[in-house]
Coordinates of C-alpha atoms and ligand atoms in Angstrom, one line a residue:
X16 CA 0.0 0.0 0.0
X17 CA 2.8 2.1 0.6
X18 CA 4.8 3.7 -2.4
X19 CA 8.2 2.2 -3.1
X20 CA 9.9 5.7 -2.9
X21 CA 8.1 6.4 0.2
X22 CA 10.6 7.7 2.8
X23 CA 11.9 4.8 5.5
X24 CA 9.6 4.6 8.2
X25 CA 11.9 5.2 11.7
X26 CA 12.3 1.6 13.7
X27 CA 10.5 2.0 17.2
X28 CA 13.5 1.2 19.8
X29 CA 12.9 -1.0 22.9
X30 CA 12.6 1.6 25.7
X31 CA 11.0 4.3 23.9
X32 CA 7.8 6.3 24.1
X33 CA 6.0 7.7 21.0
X34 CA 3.3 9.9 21.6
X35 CA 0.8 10.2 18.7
X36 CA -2.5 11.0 17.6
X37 CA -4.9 8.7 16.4
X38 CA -6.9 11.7 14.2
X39 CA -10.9 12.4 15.1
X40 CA -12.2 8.6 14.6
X41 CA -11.6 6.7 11.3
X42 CA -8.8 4.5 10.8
X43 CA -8.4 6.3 7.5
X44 CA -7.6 9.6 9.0
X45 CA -4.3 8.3 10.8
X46 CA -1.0 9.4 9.1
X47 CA 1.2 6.9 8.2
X48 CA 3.8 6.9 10.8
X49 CA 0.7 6.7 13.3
X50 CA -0.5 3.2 11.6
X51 CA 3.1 2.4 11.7
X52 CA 3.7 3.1 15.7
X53 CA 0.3 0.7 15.9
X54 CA 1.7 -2.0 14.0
X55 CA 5.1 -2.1 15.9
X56 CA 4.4 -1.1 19.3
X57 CA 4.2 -3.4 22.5
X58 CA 2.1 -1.6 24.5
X59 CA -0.5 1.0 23.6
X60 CA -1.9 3.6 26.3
X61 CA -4.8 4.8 24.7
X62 CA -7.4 7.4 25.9
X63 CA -11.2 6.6 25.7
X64 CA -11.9 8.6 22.4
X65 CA -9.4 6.4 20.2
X66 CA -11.7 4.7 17.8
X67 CA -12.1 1.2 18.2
X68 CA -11.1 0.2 14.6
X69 CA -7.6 2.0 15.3
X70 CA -6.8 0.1 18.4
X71 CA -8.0 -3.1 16.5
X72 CA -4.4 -2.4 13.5
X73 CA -2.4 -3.3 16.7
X74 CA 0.2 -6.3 16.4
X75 CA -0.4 -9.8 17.3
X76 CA 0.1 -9.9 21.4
X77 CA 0.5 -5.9 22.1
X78 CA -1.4 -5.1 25.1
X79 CA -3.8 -2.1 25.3
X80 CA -3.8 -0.5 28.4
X81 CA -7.3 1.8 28.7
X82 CA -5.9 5.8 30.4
X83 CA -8.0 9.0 30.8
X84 CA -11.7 8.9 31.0
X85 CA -14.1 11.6 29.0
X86 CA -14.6 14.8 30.8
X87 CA -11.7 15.9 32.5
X88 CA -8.6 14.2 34.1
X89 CA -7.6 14.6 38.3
X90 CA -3.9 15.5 37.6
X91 CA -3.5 12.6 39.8
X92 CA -4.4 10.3 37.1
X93 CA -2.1 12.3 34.8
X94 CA 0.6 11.4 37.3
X95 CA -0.6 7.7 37.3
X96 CA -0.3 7.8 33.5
X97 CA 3.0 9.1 33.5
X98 CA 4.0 6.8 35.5
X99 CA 3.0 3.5 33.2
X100 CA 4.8 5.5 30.5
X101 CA 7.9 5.6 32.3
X102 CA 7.7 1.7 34.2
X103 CA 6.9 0.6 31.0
X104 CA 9.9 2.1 29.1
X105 CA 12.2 1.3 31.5
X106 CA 11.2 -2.3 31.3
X107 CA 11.8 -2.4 27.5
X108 CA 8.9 -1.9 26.2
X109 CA 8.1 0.1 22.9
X110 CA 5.2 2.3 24.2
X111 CA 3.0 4.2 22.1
X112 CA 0.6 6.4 23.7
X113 CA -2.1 7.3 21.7
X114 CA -4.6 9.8 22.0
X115 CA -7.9 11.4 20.2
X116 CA -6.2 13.9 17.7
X117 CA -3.6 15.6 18.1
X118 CA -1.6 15.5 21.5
X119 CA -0.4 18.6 21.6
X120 CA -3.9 20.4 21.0
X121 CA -5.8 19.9 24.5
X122 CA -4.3 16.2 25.3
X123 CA -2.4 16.6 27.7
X124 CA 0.3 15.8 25.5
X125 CA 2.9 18.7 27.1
X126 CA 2.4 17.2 30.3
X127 CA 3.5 13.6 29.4
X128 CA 6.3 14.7 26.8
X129 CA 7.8 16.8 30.0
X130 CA 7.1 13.7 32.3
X131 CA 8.8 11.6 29.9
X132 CA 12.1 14.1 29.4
X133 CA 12.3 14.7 33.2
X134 CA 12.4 10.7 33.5
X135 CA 15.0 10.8 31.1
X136 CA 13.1 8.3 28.9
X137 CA 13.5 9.2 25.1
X138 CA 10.1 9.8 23.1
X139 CA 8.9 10.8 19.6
X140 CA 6.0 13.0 18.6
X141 CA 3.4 12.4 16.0
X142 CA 1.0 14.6 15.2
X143 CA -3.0 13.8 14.5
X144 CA -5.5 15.3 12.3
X145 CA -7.1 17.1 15.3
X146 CA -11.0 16.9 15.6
X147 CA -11.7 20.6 15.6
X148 CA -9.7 21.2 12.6
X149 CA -10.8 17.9 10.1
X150 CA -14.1 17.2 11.8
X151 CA -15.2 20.8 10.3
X152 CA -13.3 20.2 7.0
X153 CA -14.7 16.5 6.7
X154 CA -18.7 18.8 7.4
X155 CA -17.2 21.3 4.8
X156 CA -16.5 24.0 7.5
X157 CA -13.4 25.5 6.5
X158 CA -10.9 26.6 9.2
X159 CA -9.7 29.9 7.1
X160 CA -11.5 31.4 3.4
X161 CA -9.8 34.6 1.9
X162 CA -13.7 35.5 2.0
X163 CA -14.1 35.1 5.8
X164 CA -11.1 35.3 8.6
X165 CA -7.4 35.6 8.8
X166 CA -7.1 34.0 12.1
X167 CA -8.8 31.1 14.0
X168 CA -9.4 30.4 17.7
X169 CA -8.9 26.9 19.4
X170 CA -11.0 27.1 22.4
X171 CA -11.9 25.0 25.3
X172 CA -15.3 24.9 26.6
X173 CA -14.3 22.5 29.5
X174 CA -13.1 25.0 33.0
X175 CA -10.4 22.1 33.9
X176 CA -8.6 22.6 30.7
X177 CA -5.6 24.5 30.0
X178 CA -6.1 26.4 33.0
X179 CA -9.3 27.6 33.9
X180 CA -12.0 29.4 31.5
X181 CA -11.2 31.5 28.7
X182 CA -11.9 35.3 28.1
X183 CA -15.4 34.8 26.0
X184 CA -15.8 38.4 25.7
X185 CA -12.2 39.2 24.3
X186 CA -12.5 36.4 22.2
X187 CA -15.8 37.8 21.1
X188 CA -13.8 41.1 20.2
X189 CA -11.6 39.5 17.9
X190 CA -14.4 39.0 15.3
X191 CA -12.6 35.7 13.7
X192 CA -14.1 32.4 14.2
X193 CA -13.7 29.9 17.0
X194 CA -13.7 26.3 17.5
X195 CA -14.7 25.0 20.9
X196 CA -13.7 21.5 22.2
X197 CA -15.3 20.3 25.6
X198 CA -18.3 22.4 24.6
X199 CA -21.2 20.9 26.3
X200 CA -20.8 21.7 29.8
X201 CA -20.8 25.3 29.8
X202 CA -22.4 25.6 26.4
X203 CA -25.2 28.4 27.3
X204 CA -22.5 30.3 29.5
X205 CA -19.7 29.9 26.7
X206 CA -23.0 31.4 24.4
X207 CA -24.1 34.3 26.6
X208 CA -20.6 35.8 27.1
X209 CA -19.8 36.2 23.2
X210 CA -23.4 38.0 22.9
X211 CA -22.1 40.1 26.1
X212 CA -18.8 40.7 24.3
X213 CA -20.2 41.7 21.2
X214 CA -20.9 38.9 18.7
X215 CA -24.5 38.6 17.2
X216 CA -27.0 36.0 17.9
X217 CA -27.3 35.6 14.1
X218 CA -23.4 34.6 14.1
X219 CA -23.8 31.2 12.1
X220 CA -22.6 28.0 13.9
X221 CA -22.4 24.4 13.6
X222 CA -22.2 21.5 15.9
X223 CA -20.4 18.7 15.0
X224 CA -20.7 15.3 17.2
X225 CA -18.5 12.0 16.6
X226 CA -16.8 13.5 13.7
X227 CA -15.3 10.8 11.6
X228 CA -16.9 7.9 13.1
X229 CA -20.5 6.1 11.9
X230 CA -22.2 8.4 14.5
X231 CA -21.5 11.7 13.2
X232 CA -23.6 14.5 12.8
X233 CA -23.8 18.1 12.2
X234 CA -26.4 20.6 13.3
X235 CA -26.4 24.1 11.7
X236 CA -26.9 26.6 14.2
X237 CA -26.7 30.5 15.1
X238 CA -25.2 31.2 18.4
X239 CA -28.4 33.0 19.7
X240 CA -30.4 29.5 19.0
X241 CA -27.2 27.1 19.7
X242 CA -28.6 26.2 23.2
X243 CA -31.7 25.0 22.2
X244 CA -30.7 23.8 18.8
X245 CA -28.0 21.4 20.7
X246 CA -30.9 20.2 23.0
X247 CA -33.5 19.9 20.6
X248 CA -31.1 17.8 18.6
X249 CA -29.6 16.2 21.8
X250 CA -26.2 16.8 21.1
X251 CA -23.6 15.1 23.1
X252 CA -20.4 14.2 23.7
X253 CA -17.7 14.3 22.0
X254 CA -18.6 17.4 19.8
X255 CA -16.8 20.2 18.6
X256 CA -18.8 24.1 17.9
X257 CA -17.7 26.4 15.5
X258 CA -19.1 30.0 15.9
X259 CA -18.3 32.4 13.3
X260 CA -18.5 33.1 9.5
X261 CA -16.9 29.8 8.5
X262 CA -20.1 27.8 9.6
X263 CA -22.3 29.4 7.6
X264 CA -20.3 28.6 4.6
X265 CA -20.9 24.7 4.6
X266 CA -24.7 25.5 3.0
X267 CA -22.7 26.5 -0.1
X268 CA -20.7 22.9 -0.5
X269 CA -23.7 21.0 0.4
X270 CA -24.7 20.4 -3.5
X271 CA -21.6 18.7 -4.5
X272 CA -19.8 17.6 -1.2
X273 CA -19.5 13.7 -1.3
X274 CA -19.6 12.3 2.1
X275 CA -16.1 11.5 3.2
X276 CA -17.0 7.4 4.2
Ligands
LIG29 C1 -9.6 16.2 25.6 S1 -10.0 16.9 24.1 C2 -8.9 16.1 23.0 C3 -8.7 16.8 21.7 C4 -7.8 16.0 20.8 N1 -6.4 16.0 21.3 C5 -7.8 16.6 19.4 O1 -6.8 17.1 18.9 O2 -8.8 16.5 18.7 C6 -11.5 16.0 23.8 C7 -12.5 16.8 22.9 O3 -12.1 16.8 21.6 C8 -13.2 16.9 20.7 N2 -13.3 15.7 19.9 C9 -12.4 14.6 19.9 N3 -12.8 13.7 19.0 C10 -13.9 14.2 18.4 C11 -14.8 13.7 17.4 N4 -14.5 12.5 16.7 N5 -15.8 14.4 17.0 C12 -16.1 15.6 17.7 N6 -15.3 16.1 18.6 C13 -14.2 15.4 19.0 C14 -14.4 17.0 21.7 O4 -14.7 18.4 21.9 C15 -13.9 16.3 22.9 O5 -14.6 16.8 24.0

C-alpha cells in the first residue's frame, strides 16, 4: 500500500515512548507513521476517544492499556499515566501512547512529553489530524476562506482545561471564528458571554458530534439558538462548535460535497 519511494519509516527502539494521535475517529484519518507506531508497538496507552477500529491495526500480542476517562482528568491520574509511561519504558517496552487527535492540542500531550524528558526516557511525537480542525473540514467547515477570517481560535469549553476558563468576551472582540472542544458543559455560559462581548446572535454556527466515526452528525446553528438547537437535537459528547462566518459557509458545498466514508 505504501509507495516504493516512500521515505523509510523510523524503527520503534525497545525503551522508547512515541506519543501520537490517532486523528478524530476513522482508521483512515491516521498518518502513516501513526499506523506504523500501531503495528510495531508493545504496548498501547490509549485514551477513551481512540476509535475502536484503530486500536483493532495493533500487532499480534500488544497489550492495550485503557488511560483517561471523558470529561476531565484529576492530575492525579495524569501522574498515574505518566508513570506507566515511564515503568513501561524502562522495562523495554516500545510504548505508544495514543490519543484522540492531536496531542499537543488539548491532550495533555505537554504534560507527558515533560514527564517523559524529566524521566529521562526518550520519546517521539506524531501529530494527528485534530478533531476541531478535520471534523469541520470532513462537514465542509473550512478553518480559514480569503472571504471570511485571517485568524482562527482553538478554544476550550471545559473550565479544567488548559487552566481555567477562557476570556469569551475578548475572544468575542476579535471578530474571527472559534472552534470550541469540551463544549457541552458550559455551552449556554460559553453562548451568553460572546453575545455580552459583542458577537451577534445571528453569528452562524455548527455542531459537530463524533466526527469521523459512523455516528457523526452536524447541526447548523446560530449562536443565539445554539442552546436550544443542541438540546433539541440532543447533542452530546464528543462534539466540537464552531461560531463564526466559517459555519455558515458549509450550506454553499452541500450540492456537491461527497460524504467522506
Ligand atoms: C480532551 S479533548 C482532546 C482533543 C484531541 N487531542 C484533538 O486534537 O482532537 C476532547 C475533545 O475533543 C473533541 N473531539 C475529539 N474527537 C472528536 C470527534 N470525533 N468528534 C467531535 N469532537 C471530537 C471533543 O470536543 C472532545 O470533548
Amino acid at each position: 500500500m505504501i509507495p516504493k519511494n516512500f521515505p523509510a519509516l523510523p524503527d520503534f527502539p525497545a525503551g522508547e515512548v512515541w506519543l501520537a494521535g490517532a486523528g478524530p475517529g476513522d482508521p483512515r484519518l491516521l498518518t502513516v507513521l501513526a499506523l506504523h507506531a500501531i503495528g510495531q508497538a508493545d504496548d498501547i496507552v490509549h485514551d477513551a476517544l481512540v476509535d475502536r477500529r484503530v486500536l483493532d491495526l495493533r500487532g499480534d500480542g500488544a497489550e492495550l492499556i485503557s488511560a483517561g476517562k471523558r470529561g476531565g482528568r484529576p492530575s492525579s491520574q495524569q501522574r498515574d499515566i505518566n508513570d506507566v509511561l515511564i515503568e513501561r519504558a524502562r522495562a523495554g517496552r516500545r510504548v505508544l501512547r495514543l490519543k484522540g487527535g492531536d496531542p499537543f492540542v488539548f491532550g495533555r500531550g505537554w504534560d507527558e512529553a515533560s514527564a517523559l524528558t524529566e524521566a529521562g526516557v526518550r520519546f517521539r511525537i506524531i501529530p494527528g489530524l485534530t478533531a476541531g480542525l478535520a471534523g469541520a473540514a470532513l462537514a465542509g467547515i473550512p478553518a480559514t476562506s480569503r472571504d471570511t477570517n485571517h485568524a482562527v481560535v482553538l478554544a476550550a469549553g471545559h473550565r479544567a482545561e488548559e487552566g481555567g476558563t477562557a476570556d469569551w468576551a475578548a475572544l468575542a472582540r476579535l471578530g474571527q471564528p472559534i472552534v470550541l472542544y469540551m463544549p457541552m458543559s458550559q455551552l449556554a455560559e460559553i453562548a451568553a458571554s460572546l453575545q455580552q462581548g459583542g458577537l451577534s446572535p445571528a453569528t452562524p454556527a455548527a455542531l459537530i458530534q463524533s466526527a469521523a466515526t459512523d455516528q457523526e452528525r452536524v447541526v447548523e446553528s446560530s449562536l443565539g439558538n445554539l442552546v436550544d438547537d443542541a438540546a433539541r437535537h440532543g447533542v452530546g459528547s464528543p462534539s466540537i462548535v464552531v461560531i463564526g462566518a466559517t459555519a455558515g459557509l458549509r450550506r454553499h458545498l452541500l450540492g456537491s460535497l461527497v460524504g467522506w466514508r
